[in-house]
CSV table of N, CA and C in Angstrom, one decimal:
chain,number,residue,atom,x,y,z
L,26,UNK,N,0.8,-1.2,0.0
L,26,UNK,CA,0.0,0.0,0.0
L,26,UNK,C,0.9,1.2,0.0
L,27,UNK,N,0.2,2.3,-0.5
L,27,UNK,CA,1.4,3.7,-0.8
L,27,UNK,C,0.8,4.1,0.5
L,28,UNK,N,2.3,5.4,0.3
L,28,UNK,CA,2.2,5.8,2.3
L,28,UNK,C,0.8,6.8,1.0
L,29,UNK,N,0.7,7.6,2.5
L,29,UNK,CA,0.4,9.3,2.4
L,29,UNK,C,0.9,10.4,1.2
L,30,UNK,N,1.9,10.0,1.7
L,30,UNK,CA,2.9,11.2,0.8
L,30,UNK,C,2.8,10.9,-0.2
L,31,UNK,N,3.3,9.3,-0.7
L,31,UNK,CA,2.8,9.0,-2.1
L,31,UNK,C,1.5,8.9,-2.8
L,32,UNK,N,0.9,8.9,-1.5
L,32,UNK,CA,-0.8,9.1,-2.7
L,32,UNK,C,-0.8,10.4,-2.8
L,33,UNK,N,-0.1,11.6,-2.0
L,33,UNK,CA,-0.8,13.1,-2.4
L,33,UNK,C,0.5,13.7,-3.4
L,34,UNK,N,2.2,12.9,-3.8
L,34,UNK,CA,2.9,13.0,-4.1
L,34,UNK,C,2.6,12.7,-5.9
L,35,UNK,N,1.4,11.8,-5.9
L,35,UNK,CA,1.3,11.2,-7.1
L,35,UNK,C,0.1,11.8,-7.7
L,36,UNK,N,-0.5,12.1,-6.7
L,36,UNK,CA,-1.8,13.3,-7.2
L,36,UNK,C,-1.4,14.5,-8.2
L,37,UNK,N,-0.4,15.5,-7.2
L,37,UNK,CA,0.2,16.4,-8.0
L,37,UNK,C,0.9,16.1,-9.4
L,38,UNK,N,2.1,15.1,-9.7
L,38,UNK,CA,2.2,14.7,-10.7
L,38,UNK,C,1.9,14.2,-11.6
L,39,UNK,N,0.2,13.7,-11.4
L,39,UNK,CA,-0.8,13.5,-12.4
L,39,UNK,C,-1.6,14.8,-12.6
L,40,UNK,N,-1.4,15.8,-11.7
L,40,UNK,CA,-1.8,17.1,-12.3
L,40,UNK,C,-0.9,17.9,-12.6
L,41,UNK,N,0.6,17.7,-12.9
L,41,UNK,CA,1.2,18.6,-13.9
L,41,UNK,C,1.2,17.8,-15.5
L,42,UNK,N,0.8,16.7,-15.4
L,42,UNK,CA,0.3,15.9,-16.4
L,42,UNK,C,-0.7,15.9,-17.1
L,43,UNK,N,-1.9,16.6,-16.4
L,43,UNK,CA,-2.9,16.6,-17.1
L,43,UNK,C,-4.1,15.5,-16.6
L,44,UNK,N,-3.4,14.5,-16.3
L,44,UNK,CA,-4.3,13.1,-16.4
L,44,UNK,C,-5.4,13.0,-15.2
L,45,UNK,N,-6.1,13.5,-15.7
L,45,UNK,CA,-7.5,13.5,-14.2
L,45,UNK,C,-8.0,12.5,-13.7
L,46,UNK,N,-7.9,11.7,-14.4
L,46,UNK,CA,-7.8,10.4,-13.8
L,46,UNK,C,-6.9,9.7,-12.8
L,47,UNK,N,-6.0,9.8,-13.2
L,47,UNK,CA,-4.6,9.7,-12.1
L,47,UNK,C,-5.2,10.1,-11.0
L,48,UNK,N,-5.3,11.7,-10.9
L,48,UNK,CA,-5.8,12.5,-9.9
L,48,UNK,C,-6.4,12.4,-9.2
L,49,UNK,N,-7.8,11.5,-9.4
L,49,UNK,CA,-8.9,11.1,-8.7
L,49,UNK,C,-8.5,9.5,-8.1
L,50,UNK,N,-7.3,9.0,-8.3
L,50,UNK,CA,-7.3,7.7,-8.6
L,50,UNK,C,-7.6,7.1,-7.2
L,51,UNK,N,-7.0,7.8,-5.9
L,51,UNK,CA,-6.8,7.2,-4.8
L,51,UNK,C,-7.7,8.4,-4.0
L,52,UNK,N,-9.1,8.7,-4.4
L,52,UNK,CA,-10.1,9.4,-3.8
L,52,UNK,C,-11.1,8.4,-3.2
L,53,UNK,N,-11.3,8.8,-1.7
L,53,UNK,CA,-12.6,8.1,-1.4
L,53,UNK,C,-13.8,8.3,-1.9
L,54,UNK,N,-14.9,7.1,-2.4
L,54,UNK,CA,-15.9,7.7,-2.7
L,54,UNK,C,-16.9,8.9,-2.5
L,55,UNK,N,-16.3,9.0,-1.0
L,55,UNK,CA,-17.1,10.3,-0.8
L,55,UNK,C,-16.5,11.6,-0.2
L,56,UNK,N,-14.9,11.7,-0.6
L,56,UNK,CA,-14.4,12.7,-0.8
L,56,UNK,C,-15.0,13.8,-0.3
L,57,UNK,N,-14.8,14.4,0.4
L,57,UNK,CA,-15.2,15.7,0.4
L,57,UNK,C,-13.9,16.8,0.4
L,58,UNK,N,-14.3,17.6,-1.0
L,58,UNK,CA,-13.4,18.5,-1.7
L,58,UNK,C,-13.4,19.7,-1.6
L,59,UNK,N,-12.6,20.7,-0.8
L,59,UNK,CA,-13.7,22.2,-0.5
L,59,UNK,C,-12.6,23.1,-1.2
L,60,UNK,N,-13.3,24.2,-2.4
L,60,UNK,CA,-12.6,25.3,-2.6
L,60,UNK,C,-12.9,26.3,-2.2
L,61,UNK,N,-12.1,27.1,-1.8
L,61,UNK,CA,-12.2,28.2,-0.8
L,61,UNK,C,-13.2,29.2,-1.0
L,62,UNK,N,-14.1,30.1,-0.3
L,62,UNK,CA,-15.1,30.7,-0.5
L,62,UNK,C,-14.3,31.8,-1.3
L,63,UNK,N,-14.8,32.7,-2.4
L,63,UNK,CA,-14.4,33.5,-3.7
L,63,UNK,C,-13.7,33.2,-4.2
L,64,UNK,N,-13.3,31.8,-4.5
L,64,UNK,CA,-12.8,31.1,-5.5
L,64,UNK,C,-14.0,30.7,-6.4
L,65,UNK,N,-13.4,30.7,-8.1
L,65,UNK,CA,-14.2,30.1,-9.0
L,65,UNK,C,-14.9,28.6,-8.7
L,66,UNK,N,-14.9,27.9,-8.0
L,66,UNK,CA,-15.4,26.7,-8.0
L,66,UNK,C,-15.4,26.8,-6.5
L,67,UNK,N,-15.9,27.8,-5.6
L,67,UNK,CA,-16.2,27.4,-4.3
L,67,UNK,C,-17.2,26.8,-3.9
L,68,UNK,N,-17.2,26.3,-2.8
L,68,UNK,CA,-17.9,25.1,-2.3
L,68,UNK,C,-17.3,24.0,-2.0
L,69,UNK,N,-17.9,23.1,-1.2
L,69,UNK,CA,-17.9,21.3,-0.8
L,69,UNK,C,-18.4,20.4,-1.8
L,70,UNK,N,-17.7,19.5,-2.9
L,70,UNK,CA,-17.9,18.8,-3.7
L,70,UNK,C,-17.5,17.3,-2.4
L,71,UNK,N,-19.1,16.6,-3.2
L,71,UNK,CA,-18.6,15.4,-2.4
L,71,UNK,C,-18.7,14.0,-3.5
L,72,UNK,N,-17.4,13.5,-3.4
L,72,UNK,CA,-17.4,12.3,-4.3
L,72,UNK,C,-16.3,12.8,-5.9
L,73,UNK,N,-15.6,11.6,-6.2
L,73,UNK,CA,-14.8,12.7,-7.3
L,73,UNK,C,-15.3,12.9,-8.8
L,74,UNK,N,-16.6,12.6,-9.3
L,74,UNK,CA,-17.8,12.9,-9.9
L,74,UNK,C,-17.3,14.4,-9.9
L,75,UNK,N,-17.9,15.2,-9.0
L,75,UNK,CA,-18.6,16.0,-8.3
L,75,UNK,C,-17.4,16.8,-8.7
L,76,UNK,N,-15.9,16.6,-7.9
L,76,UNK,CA,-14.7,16.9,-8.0
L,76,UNK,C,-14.4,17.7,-9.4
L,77,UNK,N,-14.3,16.4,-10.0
L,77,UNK,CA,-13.9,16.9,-11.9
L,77,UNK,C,-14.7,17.5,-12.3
L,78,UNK,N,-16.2,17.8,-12.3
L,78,UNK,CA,-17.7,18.5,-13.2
L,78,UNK,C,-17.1,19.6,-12.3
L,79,UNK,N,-17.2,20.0,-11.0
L,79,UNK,CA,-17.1,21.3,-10.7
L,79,UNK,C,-16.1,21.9,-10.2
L,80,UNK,N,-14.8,21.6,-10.5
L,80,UNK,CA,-13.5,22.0,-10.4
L,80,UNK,C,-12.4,21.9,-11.5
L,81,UNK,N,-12.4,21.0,-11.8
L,81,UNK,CA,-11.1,21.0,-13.2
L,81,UNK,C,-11.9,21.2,-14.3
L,82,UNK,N,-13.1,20.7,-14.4
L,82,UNK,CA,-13.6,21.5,-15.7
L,82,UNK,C,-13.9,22.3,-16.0
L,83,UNK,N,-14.1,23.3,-14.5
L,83,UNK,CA,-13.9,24.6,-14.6
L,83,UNK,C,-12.8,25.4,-15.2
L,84,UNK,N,-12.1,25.3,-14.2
L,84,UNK,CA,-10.4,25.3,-14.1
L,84,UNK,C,-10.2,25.3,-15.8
L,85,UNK,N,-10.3,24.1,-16.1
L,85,UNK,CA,-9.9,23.8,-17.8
L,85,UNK,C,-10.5,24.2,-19.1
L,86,UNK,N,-11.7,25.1,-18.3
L,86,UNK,CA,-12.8,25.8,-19.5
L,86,UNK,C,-12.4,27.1,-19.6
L,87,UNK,N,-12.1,27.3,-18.4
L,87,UNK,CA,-12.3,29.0,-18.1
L,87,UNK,C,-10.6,29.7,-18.0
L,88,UNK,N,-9.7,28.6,-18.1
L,88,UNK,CA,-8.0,29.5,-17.8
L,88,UNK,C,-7.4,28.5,-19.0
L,89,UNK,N,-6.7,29.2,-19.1
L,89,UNK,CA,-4.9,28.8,-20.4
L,89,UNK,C,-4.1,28.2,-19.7
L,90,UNK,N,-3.7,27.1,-19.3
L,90,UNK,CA,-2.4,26.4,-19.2
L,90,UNK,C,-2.5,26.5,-17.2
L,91,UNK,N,-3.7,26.6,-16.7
L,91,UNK,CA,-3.9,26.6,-15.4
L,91,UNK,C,-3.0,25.9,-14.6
L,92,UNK,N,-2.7,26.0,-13.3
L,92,UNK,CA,-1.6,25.2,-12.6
L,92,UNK,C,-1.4,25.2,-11.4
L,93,UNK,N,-0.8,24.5,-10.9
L,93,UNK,CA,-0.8,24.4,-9.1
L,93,UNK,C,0.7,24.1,-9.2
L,94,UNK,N,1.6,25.0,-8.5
L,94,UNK,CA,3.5,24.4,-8.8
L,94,UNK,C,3.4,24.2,-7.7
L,95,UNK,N,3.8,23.1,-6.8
L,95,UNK,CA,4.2,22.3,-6.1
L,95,UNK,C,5.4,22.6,-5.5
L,96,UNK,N,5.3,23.7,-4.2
L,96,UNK,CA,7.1,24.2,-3.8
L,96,UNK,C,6.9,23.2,-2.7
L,97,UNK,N,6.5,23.0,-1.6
L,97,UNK,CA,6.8,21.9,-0.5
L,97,UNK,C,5.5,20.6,-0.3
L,98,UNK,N,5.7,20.2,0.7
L,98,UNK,CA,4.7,18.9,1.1
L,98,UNK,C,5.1,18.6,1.9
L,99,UNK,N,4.4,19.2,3.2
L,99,UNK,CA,4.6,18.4,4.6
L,99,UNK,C,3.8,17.4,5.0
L,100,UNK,N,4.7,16.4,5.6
L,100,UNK,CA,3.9,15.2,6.0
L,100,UNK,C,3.7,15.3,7.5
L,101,UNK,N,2.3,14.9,7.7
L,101,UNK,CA,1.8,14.8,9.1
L,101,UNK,C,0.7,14.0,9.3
L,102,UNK,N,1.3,12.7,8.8
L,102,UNK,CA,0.9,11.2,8.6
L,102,UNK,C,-0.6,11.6,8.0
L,103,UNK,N,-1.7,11.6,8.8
L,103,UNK,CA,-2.7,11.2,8.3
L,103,UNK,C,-3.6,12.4,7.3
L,104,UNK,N,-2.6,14.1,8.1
L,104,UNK,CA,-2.9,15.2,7.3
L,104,UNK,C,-1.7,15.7,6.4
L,105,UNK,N,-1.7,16.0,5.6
L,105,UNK,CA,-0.5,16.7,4.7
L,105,UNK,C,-0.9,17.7,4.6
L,106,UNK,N,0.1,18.7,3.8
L,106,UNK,CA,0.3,20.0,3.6
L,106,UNK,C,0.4,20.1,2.6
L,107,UNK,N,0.1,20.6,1.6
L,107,UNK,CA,1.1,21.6,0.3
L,107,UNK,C,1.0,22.7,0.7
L,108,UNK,N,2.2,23.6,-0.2
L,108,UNK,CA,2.3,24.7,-0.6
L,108,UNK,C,3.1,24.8,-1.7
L,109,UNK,N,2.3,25.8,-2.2
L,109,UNK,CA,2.8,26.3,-3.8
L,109,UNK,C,2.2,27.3,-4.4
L,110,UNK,N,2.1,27.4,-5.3
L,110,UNK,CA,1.2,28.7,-6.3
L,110,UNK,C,0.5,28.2,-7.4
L,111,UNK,N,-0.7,28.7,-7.7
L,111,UNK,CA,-1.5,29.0,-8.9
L,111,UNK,C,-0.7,30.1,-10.0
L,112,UNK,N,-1.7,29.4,-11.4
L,112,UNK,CA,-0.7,30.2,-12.1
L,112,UNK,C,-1.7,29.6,-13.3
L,113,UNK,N,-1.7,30.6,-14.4
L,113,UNK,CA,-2.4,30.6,-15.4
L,113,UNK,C,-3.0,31.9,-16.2
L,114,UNK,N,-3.5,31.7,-17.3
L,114,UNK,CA,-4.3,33.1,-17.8
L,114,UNK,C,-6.1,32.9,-18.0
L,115,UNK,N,-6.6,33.8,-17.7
L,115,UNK,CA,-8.2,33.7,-17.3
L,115,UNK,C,-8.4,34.2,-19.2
L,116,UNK,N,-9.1,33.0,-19.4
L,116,UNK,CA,-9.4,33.2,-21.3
L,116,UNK,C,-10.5,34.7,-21.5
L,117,UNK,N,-11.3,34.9,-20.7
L,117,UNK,CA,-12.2,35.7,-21.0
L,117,UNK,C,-11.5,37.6,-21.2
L,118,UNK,N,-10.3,37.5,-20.0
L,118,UNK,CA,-9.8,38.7,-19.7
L,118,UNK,C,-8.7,38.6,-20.2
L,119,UNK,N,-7.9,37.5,-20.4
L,119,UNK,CA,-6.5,37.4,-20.9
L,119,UNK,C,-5.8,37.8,-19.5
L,120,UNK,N,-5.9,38.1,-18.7
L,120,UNK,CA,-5.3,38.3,-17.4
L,120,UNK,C,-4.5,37.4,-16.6
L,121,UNK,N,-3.4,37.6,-16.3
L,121,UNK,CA,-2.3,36.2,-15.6
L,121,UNK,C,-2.4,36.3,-14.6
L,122,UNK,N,-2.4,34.8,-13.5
L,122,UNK,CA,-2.6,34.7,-12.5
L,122,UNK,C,-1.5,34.1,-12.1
L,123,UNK,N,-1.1,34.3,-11.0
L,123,UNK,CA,-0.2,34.4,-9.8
L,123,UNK,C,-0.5,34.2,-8.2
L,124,UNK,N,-0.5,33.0,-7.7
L,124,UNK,CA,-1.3,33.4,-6.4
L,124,UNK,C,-0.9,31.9,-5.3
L,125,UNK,N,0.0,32.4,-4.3
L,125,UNK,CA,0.5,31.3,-3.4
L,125,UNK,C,-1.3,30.8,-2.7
L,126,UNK,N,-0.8,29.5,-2.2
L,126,UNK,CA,-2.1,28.7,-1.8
L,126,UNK,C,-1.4,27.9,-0.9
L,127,UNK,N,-2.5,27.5,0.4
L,127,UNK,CA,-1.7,25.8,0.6
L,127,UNK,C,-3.3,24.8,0.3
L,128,UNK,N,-2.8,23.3,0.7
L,128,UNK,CA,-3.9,22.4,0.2
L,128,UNK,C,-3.7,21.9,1.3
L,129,UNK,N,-4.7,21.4,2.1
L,129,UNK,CA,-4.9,20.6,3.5
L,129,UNK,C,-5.7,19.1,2.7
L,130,UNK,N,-4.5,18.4,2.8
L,130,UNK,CA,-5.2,16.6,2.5
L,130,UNK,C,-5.5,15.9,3.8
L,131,UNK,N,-6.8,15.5,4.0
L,131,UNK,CA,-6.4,14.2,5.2
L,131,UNK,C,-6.6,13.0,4.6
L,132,UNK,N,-6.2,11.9,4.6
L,132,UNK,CA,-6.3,10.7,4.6
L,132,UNK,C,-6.7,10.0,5.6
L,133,UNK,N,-7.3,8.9,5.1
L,133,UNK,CA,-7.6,7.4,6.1
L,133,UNK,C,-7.5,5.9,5.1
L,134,UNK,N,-7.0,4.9,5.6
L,134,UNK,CA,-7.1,3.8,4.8
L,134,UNK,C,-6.3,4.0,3.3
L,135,UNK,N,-5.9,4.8,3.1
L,135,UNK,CA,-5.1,4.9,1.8
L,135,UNK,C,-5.6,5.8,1.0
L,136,UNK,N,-6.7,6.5,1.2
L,136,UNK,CA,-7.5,6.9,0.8
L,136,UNK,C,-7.9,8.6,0.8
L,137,UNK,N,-7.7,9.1,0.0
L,137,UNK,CA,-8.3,11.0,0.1
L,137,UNK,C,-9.4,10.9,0.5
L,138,UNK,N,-9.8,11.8,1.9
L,138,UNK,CA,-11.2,11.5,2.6
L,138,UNK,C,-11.4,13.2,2.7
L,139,UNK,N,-11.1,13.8,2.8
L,139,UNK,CA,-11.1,15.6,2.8
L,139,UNK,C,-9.9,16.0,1.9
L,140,UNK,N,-10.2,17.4,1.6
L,140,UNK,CA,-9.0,18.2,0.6
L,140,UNK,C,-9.9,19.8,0.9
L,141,UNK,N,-9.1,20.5,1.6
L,141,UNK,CA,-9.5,21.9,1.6
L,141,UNK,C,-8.0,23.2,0.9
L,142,UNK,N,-8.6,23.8,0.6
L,142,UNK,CA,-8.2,25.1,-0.3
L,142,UNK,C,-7.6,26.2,0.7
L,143,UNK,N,-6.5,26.7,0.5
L,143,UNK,CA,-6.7,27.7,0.7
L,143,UNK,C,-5.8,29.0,-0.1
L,144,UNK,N,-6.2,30.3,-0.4
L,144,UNK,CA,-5.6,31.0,-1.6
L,144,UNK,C,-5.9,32.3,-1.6
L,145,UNK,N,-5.1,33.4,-1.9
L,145,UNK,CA,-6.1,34.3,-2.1
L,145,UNK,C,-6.7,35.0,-3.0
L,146,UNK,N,-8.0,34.9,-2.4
L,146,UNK,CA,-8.8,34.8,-3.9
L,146,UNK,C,-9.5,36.3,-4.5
L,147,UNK,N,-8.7,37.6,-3.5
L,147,UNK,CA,-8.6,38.8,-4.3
L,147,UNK,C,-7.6,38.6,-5.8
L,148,UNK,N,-6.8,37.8,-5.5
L,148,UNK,CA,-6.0,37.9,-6.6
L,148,UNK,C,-6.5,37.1,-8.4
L,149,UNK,N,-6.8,36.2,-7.4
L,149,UNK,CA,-7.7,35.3,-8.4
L,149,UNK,C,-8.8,35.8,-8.9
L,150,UNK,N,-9.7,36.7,-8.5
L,150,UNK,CA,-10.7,37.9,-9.0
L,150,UNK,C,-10.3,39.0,-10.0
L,151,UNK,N,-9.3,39.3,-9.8
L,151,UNK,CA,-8.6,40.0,-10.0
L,151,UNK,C,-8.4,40.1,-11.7
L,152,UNK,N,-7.4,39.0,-11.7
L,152,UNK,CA,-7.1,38.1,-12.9
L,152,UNK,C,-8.9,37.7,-13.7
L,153,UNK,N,-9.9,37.6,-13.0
L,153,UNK,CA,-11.0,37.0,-13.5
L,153,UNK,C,-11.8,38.6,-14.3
L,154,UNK,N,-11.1,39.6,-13.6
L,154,UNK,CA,-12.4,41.0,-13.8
L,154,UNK,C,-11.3,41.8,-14.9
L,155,UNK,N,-12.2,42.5,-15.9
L,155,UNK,CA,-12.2,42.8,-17.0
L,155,UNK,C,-11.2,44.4,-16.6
């Protein structure tokens, strides 16, 4: 069985890949997925259905070359950490985004059971407004 690290290790490198599938791969069925409130896709998605329809296909409709760069990953067994930056251009305004975040994973059983957001999402508005 993969630790922690490598399930949230392997998450991110199937999203600088692209492959959403990957990404979802080691999600519990009932996930619950929260983007931060004034973020484009805010809310609690539950299940990774739910996940892809109202987050990456957002994400992948609405920005150019969208991204999460992956600067650290702390391990704290059953909760992890990222930190890193968003980064992309919003297609509607042409406007570039730039914007440090961290991601709160907890796990159980091998399994992504919570994922919360956090970012700031003046910047990300920002980038969205004409």
């Amino acid at each position: 069985m993969k630790s922690n690290l490598q399930i949230v290790s392997d998450h991110y490198a199937a999203s600088a890949r692209g492959d959403i599938p990957a990404m979802m791969a080691d999600m519990a069925p009932d996930v619950a997925w929260t983007e931060m409130a004034g973020f484009p896709c805010a809310g609690t998605w539950i299940g990774p259905a739910a996940v892809v329809s109202n987050v990456f296909a957002v994400l992948g409709r609405d920005w150019d070359d969208y991204r999460f760069t992956l600067e650290q990953l702390i391990d704290g067994g059953e909760q992890l950490v990222a930190l890193g930056h968003y980064s992309g251009r919003h297609l509607a305004t042409g406007k570039a985004l730039h914007a440090r975040v961290a991601h709160v994973w907890r796990l159980k059983a091998g399994r992504v059971v919570a994922f919360e957001q956090f970012t700031d999402t003046l910047l990300v508005a920002r980038a969205m407004t004409a």
